[in-house]
DNA sequence: ACCTGAACACCGTTCAAGT
DNA sequence: ACCTGAACACCGTTCAAGT
């Protein structure tokens, strides 16, 4: 990469970090280029999609997340590891408002620039979940996609200003569901109660 | 209202129902007006905001929801009533993809056209929740805002194509958390596990 | 090899002008 | 009393032209 290109890349990333922090993942890319004092085409060549830009912004956090999963697996109890890592995931996804929606779309789209990060996150979670299930401290009927979904849902709740004040509490509620030993109190009957 | 205005209003609503069903709550309003064969200004006078249009689309569903809450309170056990109504709420919010985000913003914004519907939904849920808590079949540390948040989160999950296949299962998981008798297995200690 | 910005096809929103 | 659609200020995306 030419040195002027390198400089543009880094400056764009720094400006994007500011703008996306302020306005969320749906921030105007035009605005980013403008504030970076760079042509719109320059931004598009360095980051061909919004997802590519977000991936660049989140990459280090995601790498740390995968690393952290391995550490926790070695150092903590299955329950502690799963809960603590889940919490970190949510904080990570919540780093930029609105990012979680793009991530959720990316999990099923291999062409998305965010696909790799999402799959890595799901896989790391799968290991911690399986370990907790083997010890009987997590619901047995959860698959890794469920964990990813619940983490996403909590991250989404955190993004909503009206729910943010109760975010920690809502985390505890969902965490307690993940950690239940049993699948449910009364099997599947609850879904269609007798009308009278 | 003049009869031609009345006709426009109804036709707009019918076209909007189609378009929003197809494209979600973020559908182009221009597109709605175009497909209705009506000037853009006509749409804006009948529905001054996107929220107003959505409110008109969802009004009957919301009314039915409030009614249903009262019925369930009279006819079902506290647990059955809460779970069954929660399920209906989610189905209702899921009626139009992306609608839940607008509803969540509306809960704290009295000027939104969706505010009333959201508050009504939250209040109806509060009654059913309190009834279940009084009987000791729902977590005691939940407030009505928490129930609204969990319903919203599940509706959001349903909106994501990648999560839709597990939607019922995810409902069961969260429902089991709401219905837990205890607040959690080990109090608040779980949130900061010893690092080693 | 990289950068620029005009061009294109869209938005939401407003409001003067028409009927 | 209601309707229309041009006008304005924005988008995302592409790509010919420049350095």
CSV table of C-alpha atoms (C1' of nucleotides) in Angstrom, one decimal:
chain,number,residue,atom,x,y,z
A,1,UNK,CA,0.0,0.0,0.0
A,2,UNK,CA,1.3,3.4,-0.9
A,3,UNK,CA,2.1,5.6,2.1
A,4,UNK,CA,-0.5,8.2,1.3
A,5,UNK,CA,-3.1,5.4,1.0
A,6,UNK,CA,-2.0,4.0,4.3
A,7,UNK,CA,-2.4,7.4,5.9
A,8,UNK,CA,-5.9,7.8,4.4
A,9,UNK,CA,-6.9,4.4,5.6
A,10,UNK,CA,-5.9,5.1,9.2
A,11,UNK,CA,-7.3,8.6,9.2
A,12,UNK,CA,-10.6,7.4,7.8
A,13,UNK,CA,-10.8,4.7,10.5
A,14,UNK,CA,-10.1,7.2,13.3
A,15,UNK,CA,-12.8,9.6,12.0
A,16,UNK,CA,-15.2,6.7,11.5
A,17,UNK,CA,-14.7,5.7,15.1
A,18,UNK,CA,-15.7,9.1,16.2
A,19,UNK,CA,-18.7,9.5,13.9
A,20,UNK,CA,-20.0,6.0,14.5
A,21,UNK,CA,-19.6,6.4,18.2
A,22,UNK,CA,-21.8,9.5,18.0
A,23,UNK,CA,-24.3,8.5,15.4
A,24,UNK,CA,-24.3,4.7,15.5
A,25,UNK,CA,-23.7,2.1,12.9
A,26,UNK,CA,-26.1,3.8,10.5
A,27,UNK,CA,-24.1,7.0,10.4
A,28,UNK,CA,-23.8,8.7,7.0
A,29,UNK,CA,-20.7,7.4,5.1
A,30,UNK,CA,-20.7,10.6,3.2
A,31,UNK,CA,-20.3,12.4,6.5
A,32,UNK,CA,-17.3,10.2,7.4
A,33,UNK,CA,-15.6,11.0,4.2
A,34,UNK,CA,-16.4,14.7,4.5
A,35,UNK,CA,-15.1,14.9,8.1
A,36,UNK,CA,-12.0,13.0,7.0
A,37,UNK,CA,-11.4,15.5,4.3
A,38,UNK,CA,-11.3,12.7,1.7
A,39,UNK,CA,-13.1,11.9,-1.5
A,40,UNK,CA,-16.1,9.7,-1.2
A,41,UNK,CA,-14.5,7.2,-3.6
A,42,UNK,CA,-11.5,6.9,-1.3
A,43,UNK,CA,-13.7,5.7,1.6
A,44,UNK,CA,-15.4,3.2,-0.7
A,45,UNK,CA,-12.2,1.7,-1.9
A,46,UNK,CA,-10.8,1.2,1.5
A,47,UNK,CA,-14.1,0.0,2.9
A,48,UNK,CA,-16.3,-1.3,0.1
A,49,UNK,CA,-19.3,-1.8,2.4
A,50,UNK,CA,-20.6,-0.5,5.7
A,51,UNK,CA,-19.9,-3.9,7.1
A,52,UNK,CA,-16.3,-3.7,6.1
A,53,UNK,CA,-15.9,-0.4,7.9
A,54,UNK,CA,-17.6,-1.8,11.0
A,55,UNK,CA,-15.5,-4.9,10.9
A,56,UNK,CA,-12.3,-2.8,10.9
A,57,UNK,CA,-13.6,-0.8,13.8
A,58,UNK,CA,-14.5,-3.9,15.8
A,59,UNK,CA,-11.7,-6.3,14.8
A,60,UNK,CA,-9.5,-5.8,17.8
A,61,UNK,CA,-12.5,-6.2,20.2
A,62,UNK,CA,-13.5,-9.4,18.5
A,63,UNK,CA,-10.0,-10.8,18.6
A,64,UNK,CA,-9.8,-10.0,22.3
A,65,UNK,CA,-13.2,-11.8,22.8
A,66,UNK,CA,-12.0,-15.0,21.2
A,67,UNK,CA,-8.8,-14.9,23.3
A,68,UNK,CA,-10.8,-14.3,26.4
A,69,UNK,CA,-12.9,-17.3,25.8
A,70,UNK,CA,-9.9,-19.5,25.8
A,71,UNK,CA,-8.5,-17.9,28.9
A,72,UNK,CA,-11.8,-18.4,30.8
A,73,UNK,CA,-12.0,-22.0,29.7
A,74,UNK,CA,-8.7,-22.6,31.4
A,75,UNK,CA,-9.2,-20.5,34.5
A,76,UNK,CA,-12.8,-20.4,35.6
A,77,UNK,CA,-15.7,-22.7,36.4
A,78,UNK,CA,-17.9,-23.5,33.5
A,79,UNK,CA,-20.7,-21.3,34.9
A,80,UNK,CA,-18.5,-18.3,35.6
A,81,UNK,CA,-16.8,-18.6,32.2
A,82,UNK,CA,-20.0,-18.7,30.3
A,83,UNK,CA,-21.6,-15.8,32.1
A,84,UNK,CA,-18.6,-13.6,32.2
A,85,UNK,CA,-17.9,-14.2,28.5
A,86,UNK,CA,-21.5,-13.6,27.5
A,87,UNK,CA,-21.3,-10.3,29.3
A,88,UNK,CA,-18.2,-9.3,27.4
A,89,UNK,CA,-19.9,-10.2,24.1
A,90,UNK,CA,-22.7,-7.9,24.8
A,91,UNK,CA,-20.4,-5.1,25.8
A,92,UNK,CA,-18.5,-5.7,22.6
A,93,UNK,CA,-21.5,-5.7,20.3
A,94,UNK,CA,-22.8,-2.6,22.2
A,95,UNK,CA,-19.6,-0.7,21.4
A,96,UNK,CA,-21.3,0.9,18.5
A,97,UNK,CA,-25.1,1.5,18.6
A,98,UNK,CA,-26.9,-0.4,15.9
A,99,UNK,CA,-24.0,-2.7,15.1
A,100,UNK,CA,-25.7,-5.8,16.4
A,101,UNK,CA,-28.3,-5.7,13.6
A,102,UNK,CA,-25.6,-5.8,11.0
A,103,UNK,CA,-23.9,-8.6,12.9
A,104,UNK,CA,-27.1,-10.7,13.1
A,105,UNK,CA,-27.6,-10.4,9.3
A,106,UNK,CA,-23.9,-11.3,8.8
A,107,UNK,CA,-24.2,-14.6,10.6
A,108,UNK,CA,-26.0,-16.2,7.7
A,109,UNK,CA,-24.3,-14.3,4.9
A,110,UNK,CA,-20.7,-15.6,4.2
A,111,UNK,CA,-20.1,-12.6,1.8
A,112,UNK,CA,-20.5,-10.1,4.6
A,113,UNK,CA,-17.3,-8.6,6.0
A,114,UNK,CA,-18.7,-9.2,9.5
A,115,UNK,CA,-19.4,-12.9,8.8
A,116,UNK,CA,-16.0,-14.2,10.1
A,117,UNK,CA,-16.2,-12.2,13.4
A,118,UNK,CA,-19.7,-13.4,14.0
A,119,UNK,CA,-18.9,-17.1,13.3
A,120,UNK,CA,-15.8,-16.8,15.6
A,121,UNK,CA,-18.0,-15.4,18.3
A,122,UNK,CA,-20.6,-18.0,17.9
A,123,UNK,CA,-18.0,-20.8,18.0
A,124,UNK,CA,-16.2,-19.5,21.0
A,125,UNK,CA,-19.6,-19.3,22.8
A,126,UNK,CA,-20.5,-22.9,21.6
A,127,UNK,CA,-17.4,-24.2,23.4
A,128,UNK,CA,-18.2,-22.5,26.7
A,129,UNK,CA,-21.9,-23.5,26.4
A,130,UNK,CA,-21.0,-27.2,25.8
A,131,UNK,CA,-18.7,-27.2,28.7
A,132,UNK,CA,-21.3,-25.7,31.0
A,133,UNK,CA,-23.9,-28.2,29.7
A,134,UNK,CA,-21.6,-31.1,30.3
A,135,UNK,CA,-21.3,-30.1,33.9
A,136,UNK,CA,-25.1,-29.7,34.1
A,137,UNK,CA,-25.0,-26.0,34.9
A,138,UNK,CA,-26.6,-24.8,31.6
A,139,UNK,CA,-29.9,-25.6,30.0
A,140,UNK,CA,-29.4,-28.8,28.0
A,141,UNK,CA,-31.8,-27.7,25.2
A,142,UNK,CA,-29.7,-24.7,24.0
A,143,UNK,CA,-27.6,-24.8,20.9
A,144,UNK,CA,-25.0,-22.3,20.0
A,145,UNK,CA,-27.4,-20.4,17.7
A,146,UNK,CA,-29.6,-19.9,20.7
A,147,UNK,CA,-26.8,-18.4,22.8
A,148,UNK,CA,-25.9,-16.1,19.9
A,149,UNK,CA,-29.5,-15.1,19.6
A,150,UNK,CA,-29.8,-14.3,23.4
A,151,UNK,CA,-26.6,-12.3,23.4
A,152,UNK,CA,-27.8,-10.4,20.3
A,153,UNK,CA,-31.2,-9.7,22.0
A,154,UNK,CA,-29.5,-8.4,25.1
A,155,UNK,CA,-27.1,-6.2,23.0
A,156,UNK,CA,-30.1,-4.9,21.2
A,157,UNK,CA,-31.9,-4.1,24.4
A,158,UNK,CA,-28.7,-2.2,25.6
A,159,UNK,CA,-28.9,-0.1,22.4
A,160,UNK,CA,-32.4,1.2,23.2
A,161,UNK,CA,-32.1,4.2,25.5
A,162,UNK,CA,-35.4,3.4,27.3
A,163,UNK,CA,-34.1,-0.1,28.3
A,164,UNK,CA,-30.5,0.8,29.2
A,165,UNK,CA,-31.3,1.6,32.8
A,166,UNK,CA,-32.5,-2.0,33.4
A,167,UNK,CA,-29.8,-3.6,31.2
A,168,UNK,CA,-27.9,-5.2,34.0
A,169,UNK,CA,-31.0,-6.6,35.5
A,170,UNK,CA,-32.3,-7.9,32.2
A,171,UNK,CA,-28.9,-9.6,31.7
A,172,UNK,CA,-29.4,-11.4,35.1
A,173,UNK,CA,-32.8,-12.5,34.1
A,174,UNK,CA,-31.7,-14.0,30.8
A,175,UNK,CA,-28.5,-15.4,32.3
A,176,UNK,CA,-30.6,-17.2,34.9
A,177,UNK,CA,-32.6,-18.8,32.1
A,178,UNK,CA,-29.4,-20.0,30.4
A,179,UNK,CA,-28.1,-21.5,33.6
A,180,UNK,CA,-31.2,-23.3,34.6
A,181,UNK,CA,-30.5,-26.9,35.1
A,182,UNK,CA,-33.9,-28.0,33.9
A,183,UNK,CA,-35.4,-27.3,30.5
A,184,UNK,CA,-38.6,-25.9,32.0
A,185,UNK,CA,-41.0,-26.5,34.9
A,186,UNK,CA,-43.8,-28.2,33.1
A,187,UNK,CA,-42.6,-29.3,29.7
A,188,UNK,CA,-44.2,-27.9,26.6
A,189,UNK,CA,-47.7,-27.8,28.0
A,190,UNK,CA,-47.5,-24.2,28.9
A,191,UNK,CA,-47.7,-23.0,25.3
A,192,UNK,CA,-51.4,-23.8,24.9
A,193,UNK,CA,-53.2,-23.4,28.2
A,194,UNK,CA,-56.8,-24.4,28.5
A,195,UNK,CA,-58.9,-21.4,27.7
A,196,UNK,CA,-61.2,-21.9,30.7
B,1,UNK,CA,-64.0,14.5,6.4
B,2,UNK,CA,-64.9,15.0,2.8
B,3,UNK,CA,-65.9,11.8,1.0
B,4,UNK,CA,-62.9,12.0,-1.4
B,5,UNK,CA,-60.6,12.4,1.6
B,6,UNK,CA,-62.1,9.5,3.3
B,7,UNK,CA,-61.6,7.4,0.3
B,8,UNK,CA,-58.0,8.4,0.0
B,9,UNK,CA,-57.4,7.6,3.7
B,10,UNK,CA,-58.8,4.1,3.4
B,11,UNK,CA,-57.0,3.4,0.1
B,12,UNK,CA,-53.7,4.6,1.5
B,13,UNK,CA,-54.1,2.4,4.5
B,14,UNK,CA,-54.8,-0.6,2.4
B,15,UNK,CA,-51.8,0.0,0.1
B,16,UNK,CA,-49.6,0.8,3.1
B,17,UNK,CA,-50.6,-2.5,4.7
B,18,UNK,CA,-49.4,-4.4,1.6
B,19,UNK,CA,-46.2,-2.4,1.2
B,20,UNK,CA,-45.2,-2.5,4.9
B,21,UNK,CA,-46.0,-6.2,5.0
B,22,UNK,CA,-43.6,-6.7,2.1
B,23,UNK,CA,-40.8,-4.3,3.0
B,24,UNK,CA,-41.2,-3.8,6.7
B,25,UNK,CA,-41.8,-0.7,8.8
B,26,UNK,CA,-39.0,1.2,7.0
B,27,UNK,CA,-40.7,1.0,3.7
B,28,UNK,CA,-40.5,4.1,1.5
B,29,UNK,CA,-43.4,6.4,2.1
B,30,UNK,CA,-42.9,7.8,-1.3
B,31,UNK,CA,-43.5,4.3,-2.6
B,32,UNK,CA,-46.7,3.9,-0.7
B,33,UNK,CA,-48.1,7.2,-2.1
B,34,UNK,CA,-47.0,6.2,-5.6
B,35,UNK,CA,-48.6,2.8,-5.4
B,36,UNK,CA,-51.8,4.4,-4.0
B,37,UNK,CA,-51.8,6.8,-7.0
B,38,UNK,CA,-51.9,9.7,-4.6
B,39,UNK,CA,-49.8,12.8,-4.2
B,40,UNK,CA,-47.1,12.7,-1.5
B,41,UNK,CA,-48.6,15.5,0.4
B,42,UNK,CA,-51.9,13.6,0.7
B,43,UNK,CA,-50.1,10.8,2.5
B,44,UNK,CA,-48.4,13.3,4.8
B,45,UNK,CA,-51.6,15.0,5.8
B,46,UNK,CA,-53.4,11.8,6.6
B,47,UNK,CA,-50.3,10.4,8.3
B,48,UNK,CA,-48.0,13.2,9.4
B,49,UNK,CA,-45.3,10.7,10.6
B,50,UNK,CA,-44.3,7.1,9.9
B,51,UNK,CA,-45.4,6.3,13.4
B,52,UNK,CA,-48.9,7.6,12.7
B,53,UNK,CA,-49.2,5.3,9.7
B,54,UNK,CA,-48.0,2.3,11.7
B,55,UNK,CA,-50.3,3.2,14.5
B,56,UNK,CA,-53.2,3.2,12.1
B,57,UNK,CA,-52.1,-0.2,10.7
B,58,UNK,CA,-51.7,-1.7,14.2
B,59,UNK,CA,-54.5,-0.1,16.1
B,60,UNK,CA,-57.0,-3.0,15.8
B,61,UNK,CA,-54.4,-5.5,16.9
B,62,UNK,CA,-53.5,-3.4,19.9
B,63,UNK,CA,-57.1,-3.0,20.9
B,64,UNK,CA,-57.6,-6.7,20.7
B,65,UNK,CA,-54.5,-7.2,22.9
B,66,UNK,CA,-55.8,-5.0,25.7
B,67,UNK,CA,-59.2,-6.7,25.5
B,68,UNK,CA,-57.5,-10.1,25.6
B,69,UNK,CA,-55.5,-9.2,28.7
B,70,UNK,CA,-58.8,-8.5,30.6
B,71,UNK,CA,-60.3,-11.8,29.3
B,72,UNK,CA,-57.3,-13.8,30.4
B,73,UNK,CA,-57.3,-12.2,33.8
B,74,UNK,CA,-60.8,-13.5,34.3
B,75,UNK,CA,-60.5,-16.9,32.8
B,76,UNK,CA,-57.0,-18.3,33.2
B,77,UNK,CA,-54.5,-19.1,35.9
B,78,UNK,CA,-52.0,-16.3,36.5
B,79,UNK,CA,-49.2,-18.2,34.9
B,80,UNK,CA,-51.2,-19.2,31.8
B,81,UNK,CA,-52.6,-15.7,31.4
B,82,UNK,CA,-49.1,-14.1,31.5
B,83,UNK,CA,-47.5,-16.5,29.1
B,84,UNK,CA,-50.3,-16.6,26.7
B,85,UNK,CA,-50.7,-12.9,26.6
B,86,UNK,CA,-46.9,-12.3,26.2
B,87,UNK,CA,-47.0,-14.6,23.2
B,88,UNK,CA,-49.8,-12.6,21.7
B,89,UNK,CA,-47.9,-9.4,22.2
B,90,UNK,CA,-44.9,-10.7,20.4
B,91,UNK,CA,-47.1,-11.9,17.5
B,92,UNK,CA,-48.7,-8.5,17.4
B,93,UNK,CA,-45.4,-6.6,17.4
B,94,UNK,CA,-44.1,-9.0,14.8
B,95,UNK,CA,-47.0,-8.2,12.5
B,96,UNK,CA,-44.8,-5.8,10.6
B,97,UNK,CA,-41.1,-6.3,10.4
B,98,UNK,CA,-39.1,-3.6,12.1
B,99,UNK,CA,-42.2,-2.1,13.9
B,100,UNK,CA,-40.9,-3.1,17.3
B,101,UNK,CA,-38.0,-0.6,17.1
B,102,UNK,CA,-40.4,2.3,16.5
B,103,UNK,CA,-42.5,1.1,19.4
B,104,UNK,CA,-39.6,0.9,21.8
B,105,UNK,CA,-38.7,4.5,20.9
B,106,UNK,CA,-42.3,5.5,21.4
B,107,UNK,CA,-42.6,4.2,25.0
B,108,UNK,CA,-40.5,7.2,26.3
B,109,UNK,CA,-41.8,9.7,23.8
B,110,UNK,CA,-45.3,11.0,24.6
B,111,UNK,CA,-45.4,12.9,21.3
B,112,UNK,CA,-45.1,9.7,19.2
B,113,UNK,CA,-48.3,8.4,17.6
B,114,UNK,CA,-47.4,5.0,18.9
B,115,UNK,CA,-46.9,6.1,22.5
B,116,UNK,CA,-50.5,5.4,23.6
B,117,UNK,CA,-50.5,1.9,22.2
B,118,UNK,CA,-47.2,1.1,23.9
B,119,UNK,CA,-48.3,2.4,27.2
B,120,UNK,CA,-51.5,0.5,27.0
B,121,UNK,CA,-49.6,-2.7,26.2
B,122,UNK,CA,-47.2,-2.1,29.1
B,123,UNK,CA,-50.0,-1.4,31.5
B,124,UNK,CA,-52.0,-4.5,30.5
B,125,UNK,CA,-48.8,-6.6,31.0
B,126,UNK,CA,-48.2,-5.0,34.4
B,127,UNK,CA,-51.5,-6.2,35.7
B,128,UNK,CA,-50.9,-9.8,34.5
B,129,UNK,CA,-47.3,-9.7,35.9
B,130,UNK,CA,-48.4,-8.4,39.3
B,131,UNK,CA,-51.1,-11.1,39.5
B,132,UNK,CA,-48.6,-13.8,38.7
B,133,UNK,CA,-46.1,-12.4,41.2
B,134,UNK,CA,-48.7,-12.2,43.9
B,135,UNK,CA,-49.3,-15.9,43.4
B,136,UNK,CA,-45.5,-16.5,43.5
B,137,UNK,CA,-45.3,-17.9,39.9
B,138,UNK,CA,-43.3,-15.0,38.4
B,139,UNK,CA,-40.0,-13.6,39.4
B,140,UNK,CA,-40.5,-11.0,42.1
B,141,UNK,CA,-37.8,-8.7,40.9
B,142,UNK,CA,-39.4,-7.9,37.5
B,143,UNK,CA,-41.1,-4.6,36.9
B,144,UNK,CA,-43.5,-3.9,34.0
B,145,UNK,CA,-40.7,-2.2,32.1
B,146,UNK,CA,-38.7,-5.4,32.2
B,147,UNK,CA,-41.6,-7.4,30.8
B,148,UNK,CA,-42.0,-4.9,28.0
B,149,UNK,CA,-38.3,-5.1,27.3
B,150,UNK,CA,-38.3,-8.9,27.2
B,151,UNK,CA,-41.3,-8.9,24.9
B,152,UNK,CA,-39.6,-6.4,22.7
B,153,UNK,CA,-36.4,-8.4,22.6
B,154,UNK,CA,-38.3,-11.5,21.6
B,155,UNK,CA,-40.2,-9.6,18.9
B,156,UNK,CA,-36.9,-8.3,17.6
B,157,UNK,CA,-35.5,-11.8,17.5
B,158,UNK,CA,-38.5,-12.9,15.5
B,159,UNK,CA,-37.8,-10.2,13.0
B,160,UNK,CA,-34.3,-11.5,12.2
B,161,UNK,CA,-34.5,-14.2,9.5
B,162,UNK,CA,-31.6,-16.1,11.0
B,163,UNK,CA,-33.3,-16.5,14.4
B,164,UNK,CA,-36.8,-17.1,13.3
B,165,UNK,CA,-36.4,-20.9,13.1
B,166,UNK,CA,-35.6,-21.0,16.9
B,167,UNK,CA,-38.2,-18.3,17.8
B,168,UNK,CA,-40.5,-20.6,19.7
B,169,UNK,CA,-37.7,-22.2,21.6
B,170,UNK,CA,-36.2,-18.8,22.5
B,171,UNK,CA,-39.7,-17.8,23.7
B,172,UNK,CA,-39.7,-20.8,26.0
B,173,UNK,CA,-36.3,-20.0,27.4
B,174,UNK,CA,-37.2,-16.4,28.3
B,175,UNK,CA,-40.7,-17.4,29.5
B,176,UNK,CA,-39.1,-19.8,31.9
B,177,UNK,CA,-36.9,-17.0,33.3
B,178,UNK,CA,-40.0,-14.8,33.8
B,179,UNK,CA,-41.8,-17.6,35.6
B,180,UNK,CA,-38.9,-18.6,37.9
B,181,UNK,CA,-40.0,-18.4,41.5
B,182,UNK,CA,-36.6,-17.3,42.7
B,183,UNK,CA,-34.7,-14.3,41.6
B,184,UNK,CA,-31.5,-16.3,40.8
B,185,UNK,CA,-29.6,-19.3,42.1
B,186,UNK,CA,-26.7,-17.5,43.8
B,187,UNK,CA,-27.7,-13.9,44.2
B,188,UNK,CA,-25.5,-11.2,42.6
B,189,UNK,CA,-22.2,-12.9,43.0
B,190,UNK,CA,-22.2,-14.4,39.6
B,191,UNK,CA,-21.5,-11.0,37.9
B,192,UNK,CA,-17.9,-10.8,39.0
B,193,UNK,CA,-16.4,-14.2,39.2
B,194,UNK,CA,-12.9,-14.6,40.6
B,195,UNK,CA,-10.4,-14.4,37.7
B,196,UNK,CA,-8.4,-17.4,38.9
C,1,DA,C1',-1.6,3.3,-7.9
C,2,DC,C1',-4.5,6.1,-5.9
C,3,DC,C1',-7.7,10.0,-5.4
C,4,DT,C1',-11.6,13.1,-6.6
C,5,DG,C1',-16.2,14.5,-7.1
C,6,DA,C1',-19.8,14.8,-10.5
C,7,DA,C1',-23.6,11.9,-11.9
C,8,DC,C1',-27.4,8.9,-11.0
C,9,DA,C1',-31.2,7.1,-8.6
C,10,DC,C1',-33.1,7.2,-4.7
C,11,DC,C1',-35.0,9.2,0.2
C,12,DG,C1',-38.1,12.4,3.8
C,13,DT,C1',-40.3,16.7,4.3
C,14,DT,C1',-42.4,21.1,3.1
C,15,DC,C1',-45.3,24.2,0.8
C,16,DA,C1',-47.0,27.2,-3.1
C,17,DA,C1',-50.2,26.5,-6.5
C,18,DG,C1',-54.1,24.5,-8.1
C,19,DT,C1',-59.2,22.4,-8.0
D,1,DA,C1',-61.3,21.6,2.1
D,2,DC,C1',-58.4,18.9,-0.1
D,3,DC,C1',-54.9,17.5,-3.5
D,4,DT,C1',-50.6,17.8,-6.3
D,5,DG,C1',-45.9,17.6,-7.2
D,6,DA,C1',-41.9,20.6,-7.6
D,7,DA,C1',-38.2,22.0,-4.5
D,8,DC,C1',-34.9,21.3,-1.0
D,9,DA,C1',-31.6,18.9,1.4
D,10,DC,C1',-30.1,14.8,2.1
D,11,DC,C1',-28.5,9.6,1.1
D,12,DG,C1',-25.6,5.3,-1.1
D,13,DT,C1',-23.1,3.8,-5.0
D,14,DT,C1',-20.5,4.1,-9.3
D,15,DC,C1',-17.1,5.6,-12.4
D,16,DA,C1',-14.7,8.8,-15.8
D,17,DA,C1',-11.3,11.9,-15.3
D,18,DG,C1',-7.3,13.5,-13.0
D,19,DT,C1',-2.5,13.3,-10.4
